[in-house]
Each structure stands twice: as structure tokens, then as C-alpha cells.
Short mmCIF file of C-alpha atoms and ligand atoms in Angstrom, two decimals:
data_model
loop_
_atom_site.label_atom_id
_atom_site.label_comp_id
_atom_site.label_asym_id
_atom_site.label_seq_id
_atom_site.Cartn_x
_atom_site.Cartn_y
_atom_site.Cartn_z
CA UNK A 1 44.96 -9.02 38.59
CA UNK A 2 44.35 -5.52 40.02
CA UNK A 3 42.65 -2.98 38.22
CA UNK A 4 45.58 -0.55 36.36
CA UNK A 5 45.58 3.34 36.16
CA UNK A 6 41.78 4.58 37.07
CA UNK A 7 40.48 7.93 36.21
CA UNK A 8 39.56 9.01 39.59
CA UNK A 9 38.58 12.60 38.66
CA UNK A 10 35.39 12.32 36.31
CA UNK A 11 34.69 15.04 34.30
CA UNK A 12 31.14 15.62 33.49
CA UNK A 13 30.39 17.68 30.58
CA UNK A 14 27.51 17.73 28.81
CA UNK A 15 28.95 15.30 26.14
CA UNK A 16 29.98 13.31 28.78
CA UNK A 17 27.25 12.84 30.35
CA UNK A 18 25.43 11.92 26.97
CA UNK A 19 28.31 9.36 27.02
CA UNK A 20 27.46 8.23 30.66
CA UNK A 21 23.60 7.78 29.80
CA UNK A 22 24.86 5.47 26.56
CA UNK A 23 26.87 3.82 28.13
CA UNK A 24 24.56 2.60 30.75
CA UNK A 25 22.32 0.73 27.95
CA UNK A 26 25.42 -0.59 26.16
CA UNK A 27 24.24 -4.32 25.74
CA UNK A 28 26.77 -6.93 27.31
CA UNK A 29 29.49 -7.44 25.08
CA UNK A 30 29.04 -10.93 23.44
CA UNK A 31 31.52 -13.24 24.09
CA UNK A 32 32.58 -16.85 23.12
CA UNK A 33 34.31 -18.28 26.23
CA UNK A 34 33.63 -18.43 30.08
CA UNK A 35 32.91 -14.61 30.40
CA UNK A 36 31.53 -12.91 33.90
CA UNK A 37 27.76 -13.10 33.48
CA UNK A 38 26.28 -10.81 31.51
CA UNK A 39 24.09 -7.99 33.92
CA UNK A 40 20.71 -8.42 33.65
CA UNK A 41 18.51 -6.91 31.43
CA UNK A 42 16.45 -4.03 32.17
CA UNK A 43 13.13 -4.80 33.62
CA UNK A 44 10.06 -4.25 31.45
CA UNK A 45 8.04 -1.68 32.44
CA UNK A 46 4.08 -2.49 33.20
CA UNK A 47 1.27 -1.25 31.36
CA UNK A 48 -0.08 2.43 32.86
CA UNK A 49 -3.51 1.99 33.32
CA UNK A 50 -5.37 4.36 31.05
CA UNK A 51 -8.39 4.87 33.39
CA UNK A 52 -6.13 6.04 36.49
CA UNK A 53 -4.26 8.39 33.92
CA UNK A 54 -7.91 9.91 33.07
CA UNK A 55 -8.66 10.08 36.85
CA UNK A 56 -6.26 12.25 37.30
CA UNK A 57 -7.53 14.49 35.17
CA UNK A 58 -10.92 14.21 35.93
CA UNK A 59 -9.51 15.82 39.33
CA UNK A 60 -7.76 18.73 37.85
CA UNK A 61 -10.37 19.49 35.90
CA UNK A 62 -12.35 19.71 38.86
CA UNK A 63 -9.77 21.97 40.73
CA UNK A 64 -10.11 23.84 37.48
CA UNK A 65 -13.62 23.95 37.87
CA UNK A 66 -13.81 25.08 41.22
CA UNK A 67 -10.95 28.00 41.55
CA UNK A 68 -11.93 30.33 38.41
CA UNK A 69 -11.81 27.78 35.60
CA UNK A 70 -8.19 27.45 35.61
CA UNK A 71 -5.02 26.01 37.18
CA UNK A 72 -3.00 28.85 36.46
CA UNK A 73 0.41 30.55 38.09
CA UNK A 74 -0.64 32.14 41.19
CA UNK A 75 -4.18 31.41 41.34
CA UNK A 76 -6.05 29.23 43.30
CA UNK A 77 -5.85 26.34 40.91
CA UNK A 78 -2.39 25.78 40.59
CA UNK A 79 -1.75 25.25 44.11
CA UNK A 80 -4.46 23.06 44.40
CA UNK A 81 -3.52 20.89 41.56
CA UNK A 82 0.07 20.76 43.27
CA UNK A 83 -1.29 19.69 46.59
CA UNK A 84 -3.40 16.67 44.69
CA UNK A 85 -0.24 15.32 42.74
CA UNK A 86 1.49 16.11 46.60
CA UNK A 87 -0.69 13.54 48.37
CA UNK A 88 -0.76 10.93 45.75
CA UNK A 89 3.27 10.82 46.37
CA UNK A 90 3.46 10.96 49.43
CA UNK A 91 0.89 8.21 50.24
CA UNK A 92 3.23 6.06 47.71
CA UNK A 93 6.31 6.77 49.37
CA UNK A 94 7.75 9.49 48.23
CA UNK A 95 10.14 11.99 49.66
CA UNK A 96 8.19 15.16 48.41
CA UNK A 97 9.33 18.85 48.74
CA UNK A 98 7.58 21.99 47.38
CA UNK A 99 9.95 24.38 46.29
CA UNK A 100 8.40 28.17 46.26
CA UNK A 101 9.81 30.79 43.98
CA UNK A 102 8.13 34.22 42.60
CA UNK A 103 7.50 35.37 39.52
CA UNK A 104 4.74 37.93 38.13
CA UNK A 105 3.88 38.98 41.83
CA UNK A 106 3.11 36.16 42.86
CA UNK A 107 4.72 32.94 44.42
CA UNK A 108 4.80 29.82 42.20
CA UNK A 109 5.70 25.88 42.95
CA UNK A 110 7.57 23.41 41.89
CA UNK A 111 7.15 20.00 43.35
CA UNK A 112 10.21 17.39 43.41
CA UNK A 113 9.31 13.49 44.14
CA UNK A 114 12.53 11.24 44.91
CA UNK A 115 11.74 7.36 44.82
CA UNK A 116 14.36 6.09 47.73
CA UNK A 117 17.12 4.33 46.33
CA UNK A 118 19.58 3.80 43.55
CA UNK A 119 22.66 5.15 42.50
CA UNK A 120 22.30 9.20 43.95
CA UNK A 121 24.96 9.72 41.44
CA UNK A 122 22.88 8.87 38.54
CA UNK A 123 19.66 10.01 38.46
CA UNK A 124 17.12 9.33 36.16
CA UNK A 125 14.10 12.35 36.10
CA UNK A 126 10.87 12.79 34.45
CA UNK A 127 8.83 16.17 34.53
CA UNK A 128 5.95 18.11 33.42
CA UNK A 129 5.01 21.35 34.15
CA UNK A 130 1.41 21.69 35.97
CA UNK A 131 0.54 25.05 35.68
CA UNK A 132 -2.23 25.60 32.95
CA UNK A 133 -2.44 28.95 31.37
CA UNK A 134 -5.19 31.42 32.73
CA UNK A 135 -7.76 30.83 29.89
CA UNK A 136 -8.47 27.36 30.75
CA UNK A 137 -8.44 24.26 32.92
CA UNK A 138 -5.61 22.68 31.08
CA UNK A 139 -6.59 19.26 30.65
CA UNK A 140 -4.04 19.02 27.80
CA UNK A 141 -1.85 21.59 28.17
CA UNK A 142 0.00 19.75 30.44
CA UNK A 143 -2.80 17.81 32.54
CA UNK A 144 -1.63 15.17 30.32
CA UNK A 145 2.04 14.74 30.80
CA UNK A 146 1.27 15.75 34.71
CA UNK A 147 -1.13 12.93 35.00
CA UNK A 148 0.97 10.47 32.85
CA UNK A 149 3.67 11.20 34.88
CA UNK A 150 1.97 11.06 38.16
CA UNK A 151 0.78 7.74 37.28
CA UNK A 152 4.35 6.22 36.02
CA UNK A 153 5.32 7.61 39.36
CA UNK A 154 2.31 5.84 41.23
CA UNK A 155 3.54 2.42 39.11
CA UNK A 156 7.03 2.88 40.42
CA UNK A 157 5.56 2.61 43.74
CA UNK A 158 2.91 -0.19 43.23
CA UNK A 159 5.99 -2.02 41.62
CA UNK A 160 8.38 -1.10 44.59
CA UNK A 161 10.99 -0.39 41.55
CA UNK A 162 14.23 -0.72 43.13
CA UNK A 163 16.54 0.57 40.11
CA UNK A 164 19.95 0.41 39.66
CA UNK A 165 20.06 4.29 39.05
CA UNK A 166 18.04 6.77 41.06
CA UNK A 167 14.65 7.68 40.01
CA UNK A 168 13.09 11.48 40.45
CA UNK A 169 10.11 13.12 39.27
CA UNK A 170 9.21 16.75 38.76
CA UNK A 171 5.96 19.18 38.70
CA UNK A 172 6.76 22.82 37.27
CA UNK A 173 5.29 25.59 37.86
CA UNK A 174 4.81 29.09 35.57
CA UNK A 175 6.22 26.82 32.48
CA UNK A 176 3.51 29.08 30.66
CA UNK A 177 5.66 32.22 31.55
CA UNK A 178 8.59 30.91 30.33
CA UNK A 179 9.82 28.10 31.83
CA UNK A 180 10.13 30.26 35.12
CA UNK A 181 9.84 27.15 37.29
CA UNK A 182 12.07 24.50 35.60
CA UNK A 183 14.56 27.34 35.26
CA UNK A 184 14.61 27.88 38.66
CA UNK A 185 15.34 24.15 39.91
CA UNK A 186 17.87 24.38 37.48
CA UNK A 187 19.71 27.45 38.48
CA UNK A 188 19.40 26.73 41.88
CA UNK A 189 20.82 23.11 42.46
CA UNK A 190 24.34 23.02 42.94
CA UNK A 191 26.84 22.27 39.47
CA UNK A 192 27.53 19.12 41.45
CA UNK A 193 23.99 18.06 41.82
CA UNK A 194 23.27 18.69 38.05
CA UNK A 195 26.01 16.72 36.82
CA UNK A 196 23.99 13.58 38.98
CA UNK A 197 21.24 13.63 36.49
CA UNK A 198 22.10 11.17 33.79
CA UNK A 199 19.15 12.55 31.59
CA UNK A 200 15.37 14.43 32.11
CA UNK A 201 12.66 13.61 29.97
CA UNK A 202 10.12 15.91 29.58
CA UNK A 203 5.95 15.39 28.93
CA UNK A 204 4.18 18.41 27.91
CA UNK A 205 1.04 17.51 26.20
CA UNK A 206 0.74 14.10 25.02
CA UNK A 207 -2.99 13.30 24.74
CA UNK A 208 -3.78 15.77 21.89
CA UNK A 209 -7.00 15.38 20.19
CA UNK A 210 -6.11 15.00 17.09
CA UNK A 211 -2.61 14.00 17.73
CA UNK A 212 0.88 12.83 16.52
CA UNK A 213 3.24 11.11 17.64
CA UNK A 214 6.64 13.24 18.45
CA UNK A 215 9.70 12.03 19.60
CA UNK A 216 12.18 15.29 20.51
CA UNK A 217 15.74 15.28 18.92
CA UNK A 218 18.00 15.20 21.76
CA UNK A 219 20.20 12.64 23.74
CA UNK A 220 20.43 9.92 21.18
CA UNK A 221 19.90 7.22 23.98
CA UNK A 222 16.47 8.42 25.12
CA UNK A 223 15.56 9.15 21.58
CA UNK A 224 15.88 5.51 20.88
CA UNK A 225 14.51 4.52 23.72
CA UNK A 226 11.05 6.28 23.31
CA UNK A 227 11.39 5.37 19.09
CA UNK A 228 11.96 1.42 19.69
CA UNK A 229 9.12 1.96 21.77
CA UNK A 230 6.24 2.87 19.20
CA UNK A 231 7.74 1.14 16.50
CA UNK A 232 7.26 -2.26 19.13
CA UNK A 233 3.76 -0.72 19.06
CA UNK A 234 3.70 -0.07 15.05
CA UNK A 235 2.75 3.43 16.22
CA UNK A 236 5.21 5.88 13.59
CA UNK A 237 6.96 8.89 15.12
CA UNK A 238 8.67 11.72 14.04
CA UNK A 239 10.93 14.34 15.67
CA UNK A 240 9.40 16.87 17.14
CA UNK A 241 9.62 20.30 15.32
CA UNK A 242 6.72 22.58 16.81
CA UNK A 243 9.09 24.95 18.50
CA UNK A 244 12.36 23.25 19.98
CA UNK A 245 13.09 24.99 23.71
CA UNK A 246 9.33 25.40 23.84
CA UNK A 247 8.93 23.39 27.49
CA UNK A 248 11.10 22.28 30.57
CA UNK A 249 13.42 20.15 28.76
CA UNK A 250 15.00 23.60 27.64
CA UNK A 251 16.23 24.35 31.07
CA UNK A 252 18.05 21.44 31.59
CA UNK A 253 19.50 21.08 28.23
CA UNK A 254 21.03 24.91 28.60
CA UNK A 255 22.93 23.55 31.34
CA UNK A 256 24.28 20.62 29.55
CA UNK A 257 21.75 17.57 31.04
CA UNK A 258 20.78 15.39 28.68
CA UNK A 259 17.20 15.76 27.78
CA UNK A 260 14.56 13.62 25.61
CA UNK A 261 10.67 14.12 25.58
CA UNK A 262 7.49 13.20 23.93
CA UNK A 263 4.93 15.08 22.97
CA UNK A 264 1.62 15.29 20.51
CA UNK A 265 1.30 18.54 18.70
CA UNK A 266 -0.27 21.87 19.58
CA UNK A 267 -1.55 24.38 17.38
CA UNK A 268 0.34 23.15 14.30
CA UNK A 269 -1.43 21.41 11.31
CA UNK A 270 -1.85 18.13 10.82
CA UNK A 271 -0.86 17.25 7.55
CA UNK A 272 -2.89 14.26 5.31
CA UNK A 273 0.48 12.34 5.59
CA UNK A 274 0.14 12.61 9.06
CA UNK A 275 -3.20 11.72 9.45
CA UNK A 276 -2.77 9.03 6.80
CA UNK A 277 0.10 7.15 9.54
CA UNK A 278 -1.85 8.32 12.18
CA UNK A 279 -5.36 9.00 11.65
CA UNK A 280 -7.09 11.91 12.99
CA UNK A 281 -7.84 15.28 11.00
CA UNK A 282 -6.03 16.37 8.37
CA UNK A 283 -5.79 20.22 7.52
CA UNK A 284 -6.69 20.84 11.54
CA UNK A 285 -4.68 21.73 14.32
CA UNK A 286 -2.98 18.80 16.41
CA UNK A 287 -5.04 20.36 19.60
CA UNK A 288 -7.79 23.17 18.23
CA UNK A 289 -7.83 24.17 21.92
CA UNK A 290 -4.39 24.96 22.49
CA UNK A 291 -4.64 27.51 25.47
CA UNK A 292 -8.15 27.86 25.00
CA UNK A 293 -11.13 27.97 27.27
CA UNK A 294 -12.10 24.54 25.66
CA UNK A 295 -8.72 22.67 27.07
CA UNK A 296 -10.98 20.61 29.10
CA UNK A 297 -11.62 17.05 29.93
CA UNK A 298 -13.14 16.30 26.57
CA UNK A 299 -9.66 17.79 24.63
CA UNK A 300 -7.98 14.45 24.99
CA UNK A 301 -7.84 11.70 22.76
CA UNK A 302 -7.61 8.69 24.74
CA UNK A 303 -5.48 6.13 22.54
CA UNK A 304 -2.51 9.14 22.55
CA UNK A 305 -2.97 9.33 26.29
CA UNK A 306 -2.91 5.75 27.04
CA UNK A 307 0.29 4.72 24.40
CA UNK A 308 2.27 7.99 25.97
CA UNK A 309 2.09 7.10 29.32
CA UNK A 310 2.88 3.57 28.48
CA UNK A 311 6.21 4.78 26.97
CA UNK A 312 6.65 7.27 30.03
CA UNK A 313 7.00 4.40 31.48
CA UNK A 314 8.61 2.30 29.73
CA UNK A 315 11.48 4.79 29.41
CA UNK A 316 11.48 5.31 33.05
CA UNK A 317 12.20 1.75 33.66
CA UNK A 318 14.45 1.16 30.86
CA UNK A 319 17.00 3.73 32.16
CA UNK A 320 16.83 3.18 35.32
CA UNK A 321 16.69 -0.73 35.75
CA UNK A 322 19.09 -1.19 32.84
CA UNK A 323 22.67 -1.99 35.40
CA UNK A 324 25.97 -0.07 35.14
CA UNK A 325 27.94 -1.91 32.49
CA UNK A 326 31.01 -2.65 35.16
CA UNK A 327 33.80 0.06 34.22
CA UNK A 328 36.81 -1.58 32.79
CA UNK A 329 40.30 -1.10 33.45
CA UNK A 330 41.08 2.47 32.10
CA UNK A 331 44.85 3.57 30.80
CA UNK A 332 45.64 6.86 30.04
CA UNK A 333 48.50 9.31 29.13
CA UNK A 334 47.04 12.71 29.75
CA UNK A 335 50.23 14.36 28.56
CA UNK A 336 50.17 17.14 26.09
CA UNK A 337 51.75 16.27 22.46
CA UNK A 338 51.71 19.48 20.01
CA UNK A 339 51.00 18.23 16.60
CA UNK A 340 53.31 20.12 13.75
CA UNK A 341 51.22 21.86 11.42
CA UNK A 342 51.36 20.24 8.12
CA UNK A 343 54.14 18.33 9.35
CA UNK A 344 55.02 14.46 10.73
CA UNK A 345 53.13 12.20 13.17
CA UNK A 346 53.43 12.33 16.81
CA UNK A 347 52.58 9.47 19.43
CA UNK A 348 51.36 9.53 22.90
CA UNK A 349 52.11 5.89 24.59
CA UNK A 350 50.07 4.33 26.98
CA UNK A 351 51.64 0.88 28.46
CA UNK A 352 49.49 -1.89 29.45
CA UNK A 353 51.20 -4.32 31.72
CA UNK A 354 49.98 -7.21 34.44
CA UNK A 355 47.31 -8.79 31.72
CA UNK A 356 46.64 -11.85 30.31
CA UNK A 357 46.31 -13.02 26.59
CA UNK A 358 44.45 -10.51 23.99
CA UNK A 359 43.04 -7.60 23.81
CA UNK A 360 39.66 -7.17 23.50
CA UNK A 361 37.51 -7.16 20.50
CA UNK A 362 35.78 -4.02 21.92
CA UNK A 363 38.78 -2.11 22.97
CA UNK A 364 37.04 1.31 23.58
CA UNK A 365 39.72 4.39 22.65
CA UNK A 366 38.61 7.33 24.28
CA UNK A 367 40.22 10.40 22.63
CA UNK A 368 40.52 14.40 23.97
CA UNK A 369 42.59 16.26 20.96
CA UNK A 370 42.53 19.73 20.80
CA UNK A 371 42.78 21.17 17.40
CA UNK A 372 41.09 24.13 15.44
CA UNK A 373 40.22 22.35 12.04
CA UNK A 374 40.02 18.73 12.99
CA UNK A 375 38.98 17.54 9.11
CA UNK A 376 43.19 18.02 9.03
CA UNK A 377 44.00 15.00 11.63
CA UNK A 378 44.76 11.43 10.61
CA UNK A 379 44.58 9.20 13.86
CA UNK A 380 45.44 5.44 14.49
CA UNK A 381 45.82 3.19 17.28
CA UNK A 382 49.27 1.60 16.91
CA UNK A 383 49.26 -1.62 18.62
CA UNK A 384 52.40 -2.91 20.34
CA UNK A 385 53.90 -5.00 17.44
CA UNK A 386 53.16 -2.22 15.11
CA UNK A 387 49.78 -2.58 13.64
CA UNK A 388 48.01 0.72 12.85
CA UNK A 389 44.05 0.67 13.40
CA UNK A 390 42.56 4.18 11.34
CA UNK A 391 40.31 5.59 14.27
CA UNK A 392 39.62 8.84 11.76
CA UNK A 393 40.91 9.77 8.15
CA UNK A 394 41.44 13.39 7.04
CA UNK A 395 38.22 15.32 5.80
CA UNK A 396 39.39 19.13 4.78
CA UNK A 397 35.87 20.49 4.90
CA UNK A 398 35.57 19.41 8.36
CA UNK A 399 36.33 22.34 10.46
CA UNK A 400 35.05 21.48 13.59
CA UNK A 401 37.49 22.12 16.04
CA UNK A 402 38.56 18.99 18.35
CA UNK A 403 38.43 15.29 18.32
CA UNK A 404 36.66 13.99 21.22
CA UNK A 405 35.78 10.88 20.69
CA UNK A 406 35.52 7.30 21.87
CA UNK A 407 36.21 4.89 19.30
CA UNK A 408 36.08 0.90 19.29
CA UNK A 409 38.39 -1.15 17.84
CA UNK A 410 38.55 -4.73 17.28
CA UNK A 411 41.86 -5.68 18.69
CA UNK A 412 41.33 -9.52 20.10
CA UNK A 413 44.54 -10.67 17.37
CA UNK A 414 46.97 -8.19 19.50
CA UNK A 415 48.65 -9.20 22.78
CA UNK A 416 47.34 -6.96 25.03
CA UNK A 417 50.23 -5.96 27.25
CA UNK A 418 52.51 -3.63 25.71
CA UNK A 419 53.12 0.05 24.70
CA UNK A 420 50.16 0.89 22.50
CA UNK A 421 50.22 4.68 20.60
CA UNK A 422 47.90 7.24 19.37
CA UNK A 423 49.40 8.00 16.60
CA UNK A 424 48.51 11.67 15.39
CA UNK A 425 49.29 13.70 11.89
CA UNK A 426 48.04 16.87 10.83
CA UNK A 427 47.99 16.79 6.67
CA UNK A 428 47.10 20.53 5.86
CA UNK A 429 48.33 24.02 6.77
CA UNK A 430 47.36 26.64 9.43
CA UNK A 431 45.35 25.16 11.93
CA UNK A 432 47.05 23.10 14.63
CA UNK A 433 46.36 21.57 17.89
CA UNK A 434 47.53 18.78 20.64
CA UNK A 435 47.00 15.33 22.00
CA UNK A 436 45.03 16.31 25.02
CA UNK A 437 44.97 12.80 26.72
CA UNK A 438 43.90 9.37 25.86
CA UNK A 439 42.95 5.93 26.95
CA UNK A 440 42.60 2.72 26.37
CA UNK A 441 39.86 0.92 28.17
CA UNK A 442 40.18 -2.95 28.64
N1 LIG B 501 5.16 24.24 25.99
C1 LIG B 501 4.11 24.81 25.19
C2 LIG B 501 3.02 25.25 26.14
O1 LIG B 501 2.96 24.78 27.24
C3 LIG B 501 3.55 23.84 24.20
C4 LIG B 501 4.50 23.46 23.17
C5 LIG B 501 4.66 24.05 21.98
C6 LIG B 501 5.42 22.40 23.21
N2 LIG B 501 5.64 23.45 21.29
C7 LIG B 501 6.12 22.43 22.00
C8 LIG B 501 5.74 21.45 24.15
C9 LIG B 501 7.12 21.51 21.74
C10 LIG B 501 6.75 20.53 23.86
C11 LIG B 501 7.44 20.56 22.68
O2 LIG B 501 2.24 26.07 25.79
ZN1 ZN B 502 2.54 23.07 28.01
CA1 CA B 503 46.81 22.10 10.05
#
């Protein structure tokens, strides 16, 4: 049987791309009867070994040491932390490339590592910015996420990782003057390029001394990802709250990338809840040297370090070993249908012809409707003997505008081939809209 009418034109929004990262973990439907075999799961990730983390930052500490006491924008410091990371990657493997920009007067770095292979149209990538600010070495703020995701890089390598998407890694520069250098590998790869990366997850600090455990509130698949990871380790999280658009991750969320991140707490309080779950100080500050001269090798508490990197890592190889689920057969009507105000339902028909038996019981309805208060919209699949499945029921205090949504739907009693509807009614007055397009995925 040959594969029916394909969306050949993706569009990648932002939400879509959310969609596209999802989808990607979606588990293997289960199924009863002689099904293809289900795609492997992803591969577990191994353990980051906590003294090759600290190594790393024994060296910047040292570059600290010997280039003014810090590793900060434009100073002698930064570069040389950037040429360290540089050599580790390159002996690994990695296609490297420095990429200069100026800010303050003076020229700054990012560095970009791409791990050979995989799908160059989804790419995983994990950053931290490297630059420390000028009052101290930095060991923390962001030796930490630098080294832990140096090392996850270093593991890809030892592991010879070949994932199913493509992997990339990046070092920041001037983060500490406002993102400058994540802003600028943002702004300056092409809209095409962008829409390639499937999500970035972001490690700035996440050995704090006295430290918690924060998960950022973003793209709900990463989320979960770095949650089901403590939990696995009984370690509690919470969502991270000191200052959201505070790092890197800010950069490519503006543009619509999906973003995630972990990170341990800066100059906030820790609070005796907190330091009942996680032990540590209460009524002190998460990291007491938050861009402070005493940022050094001794600001790190080792345990954070060590169960951070771990999850660095274990995100990196969960979305990126974790196969495409195979696309399914995709039909669409992407004709517009005005919806009367107030006023009777309206269908958009999609036929399905050429297929055997039942539909499935994970029909996926993707839906695009256009619409300035959507809390007025009824929608239902109609099925082709007449059988209305409610995708969404009226709620007047919604007034979002638009539906766009992808909705399941067990349909494994209907005969798959026929004309199927979305079925469309607007129940209250003044706001209208239109069926955008719509599809049925088999
Ligand atoms: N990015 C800040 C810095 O480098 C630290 C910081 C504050 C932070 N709040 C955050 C990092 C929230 C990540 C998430 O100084
Ligand atoms: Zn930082
Ligand atoms: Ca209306």
C-alpha cells in the first residue's frame, strides 16, 4: 500500500518544534497483533565520572589563577579557558570552530563542538557559557555546567555515540554581559539552521555549595526528561524560579527553540523546606559566592556536581538515541471553512482510501483553526458511518485565540477508509474564525 497525501512542506514553528521534540520520545504504540517492531529504546547514558568533571575545573581554576584571577570577557582568562575545552574536543573528535564576535571593546568567543553524525535536521545541543565574571575565577559560575558539559561531551566520544539525531555542544562567551555570546550564535545562524535544533539545554551553575535541585519550566519533553531523572535518583526538584531568561537558554527560546536546563541556585535563600529535601543550609544563599572573589575551586559541592552531570548526560543520550517514531501516513484538507458566528456546524472532509481494516486506536488529529475566542468552538471527528468523537467542548472564558492542536482518538471500531469530517460549531456571539487545515494521521 503506498503512503497517501504527505505534507511535504514542514512548517516549523516554535510549537511545532516542541511537537517534533515530543514526538521523538513518543513510546511505540502498543499493539496486540503482528505489528512492525517496535524501535529501540533509547540507550542509557553512562555514569560521568565525578573526578574528570572536577579536573576540569581544577584547570580553569588554574587559568584563573594565572591570567589576573579570572576567566573573564576579554581578558586573558577567557581565551585560555576556551582553548582548554578546544583541545579536549578536538582530540575526541570533534569538528570545533571558534566563532569571534565583539562586545565591550573587546573580542569575545564562542566555541561550537559537532559530534559527526545523525540526523543534521534534528539536532540535539547542550551549552554553557564559559566566561566567568571579572571578580573571580568562576569555578561555579559556570565552571560547572562548562566542565559537566565538556565531560558529557568527552563521554559521547569515549562511547563513540552514534545517535539517531545529531548531537552539538556549545561554550558562550560574555553570558555575564548579557547573554552577548549565545545571542549572537543565535542571530547569526540562518532561520533554516535554527529550525534544525530540536531543543538546547542549558547548564549554568550546577555544583552550588549549598545547592538545590532546579529543573527550568520549558519544553515539557526535556522537563520530564531531566525530572524522571532525579526522581530515579530520589533526588526532589523543583522548577527553577531565580530569574527566568537569566542564562543562554533565553536566546534560543526568543527565537522559538525549545529550551530546558538545570541548574542549582545562586544568591537566593535556601529555605528549611529546602534544606529539609535537600540538606544543606537553611536561611543561606544557594552559592554565598555568587560572583565573588571566593567562586573558586572550593565553591562546589561535589554530590550536586556529580548527580548534574550525570543527568547532562543522561538527557543528552535520551534525546538523541531515542529513534524517529516512523511518520505515518498523513491526510489533510488544508482548505479554508469560515465558521458562522453563533450559527450551525461546518465540516472539512478528508477521504482515506487504499487501506485495510480499522483505524487505529491512536489516530492522531492534528488541528490548525483560526478563531479569536476559541472557548466558543465545539469540535468532533465524524467518522465515516457517522460517529462523532468530542476532540474539544465549548469553554466561554477561554479566550485564547486558535485551536492548534493534535488530538488522539481511539478509533480501532471504525473502518478506516472513508470520508472522515472535522466537524466545527461556534456556540456564542462575536468572535469568529475558520478551519485552517487538518489531518488525520494513520
Ligand atoms: N546566569 C546567571 C549568571 O551567570 C546566574 C543565574 C541567575 C541563573 N539565575 C539563574 C542561571 C537562573 C540559570 C537560571 O550570573
Ligand atoms: Zn552563569
Ligand atoms: Ca463566536
Amino acid at each position: 500500500m503506498t503512503p497517501h497525501l504527505k505534507l511535504s512542506i514542514p512548517r516549523r514553528t516554535a510549537a511545532a518544534a516542541a511537537l517534533a521534540l515530543a514526538g521523538l520520545l513518543a513510546s511505540a504504540a502498543p499493539s496486540a497483533t503482528a505489528a512492525p517492531a517496535a524501535p529501540a529504546p533509547a540507550l542509557a547514558a553512562p555514569d560521568i565520572p565525578l573526578a574528570n568533571v572536577k579536573a576540569h575545573l581544577t584547570e580553569l581554576q588554574s587559568i584563573a589563577t594565572a591570567n589576573g584571577g579570572n576567566r573573564a570577557h576579554g581578558r586573558a582568562g577567557y581565551k585560555a579557558s576556551i582553548d582548554y575545552v578546544k583541545a579536549k574536543l578536538d582530540a575526541a573528535g570533534f569538528t570545533t570552530s571558534l566563532q569571534q564576535f565583539t562586545t565591550s571593546g573587546a573580542t569575545g568567543y564562542n566555541l561550537i563542538a559537532d559530534w559527526p553524525g545523525g540526523d543534521a535536521n534534528s539536532v540535539v545541543m547542550a551549552g554553557a557559557h564559559l566566561d566567568s565574571v571579572s571578580s573571580g575565577a568562576g569555578i561555579n559560575d559556570n565552571g560547572s555546567g562548562s566542565a559537566g558539559t565538556l565531560e558529557t561531551a568527552l563521554a559521547v566520544s569515549r562511547a563513540q555515540l552514534k545517535p539517531v539525531k545529531h548531537l552539538r555542544f556549545g561554550w558562550w562567551g560574555a553570558e555575564e554581559l548579557g547573554l552577548v555570546g549565545s545571542k549572537y550564535y543565535v542571530n547569526n545562524l540562518p532561520a533554516a539552521e535554527r529550525s534544525k535544533i530540536a531543543g538546547y539545554l542549558n547548564f549554568d551553575m550546577i555544583g552550588s555549595p549549598n545547592p538545590g535541585y532546579f529543573v527550568y519550566d520549558d519544553d515539557p519533553t526535556i522537563e520530564k526528561t531531566f525530572k524522571d531523572y532525579f526522581a530515579g535518583l530520589g533526588v526532589a526538584t523543583e522548577i527553577e524560579t531565580e530569574g527566568d531568561g537569566r542564562s543562554d537558554h533565553a536566546s534560543f527560546k526568543n527565537v522559538g527553540i525549545p529550551v530546558g536546563g538545570l541548574f542549582t541556585g545562586a544568591s537566593r535563600t535556601k529555605s528549611s523546606a529546602q534544606a529539609q529535601k535537600w540538606g544543606g543550609t537553611a536561611g543561606q544563599a544557594f552559592d554565598r559566592c555568587y560572583h565573588s572573589s571566593c567562586d573558586s575551586s572550593t565553591n562546589i559541592n561535589d554530590t550536586a556536581l556529580d548527580r548534574n552531570s550525570d543527568a547532562i548526560a543522561h538527557a543528552v543520550w535520551a534525546l538523541s538515541t531515542e529513534p524517529t517514531v516512523p511518520p505515518g501516513d498523513i491526510y489533510e484538507n488544508a482548505a479554508d471553512v469560515a465558521i458562522p458566528d453563533n450559527g450551525a456546524a461546518v465540516t472539512s472532509t478528508v477521504t482515506v482510501s487504499g487501506r485495510t481494516g480499522n483505524a487505529p486506536a491512536a489516530l492522531k488529529v492534528g488541528v490548525d483553526v483560526k478563531h479569536t475566542w476559541r472557548g466558543d468552538l465545539v469540535l468532533d471527528l465524524v467518522a465515516p458511518d457517522g460517529t462523532a468523537y468530542r476532540l474539544k467542548s465549548a469553554s466561554g472564558s477561554d479566550s485564547a485565540d486558535n485551536v492548534i492542536a493534535t488530538y488522539t482518538v481511539n478509533a480501532s471500531s471504525e473502518t478506516a477508509n472513508g470520508a472522515w469530517k472535522l466537524r466545527v460549531q461556534d456556540v456564542a456571539a462575536q468572535d469568529t474564525g475558520y478551519i485552517d487545515s487538518w489531518k488525520l494521521t494513520f
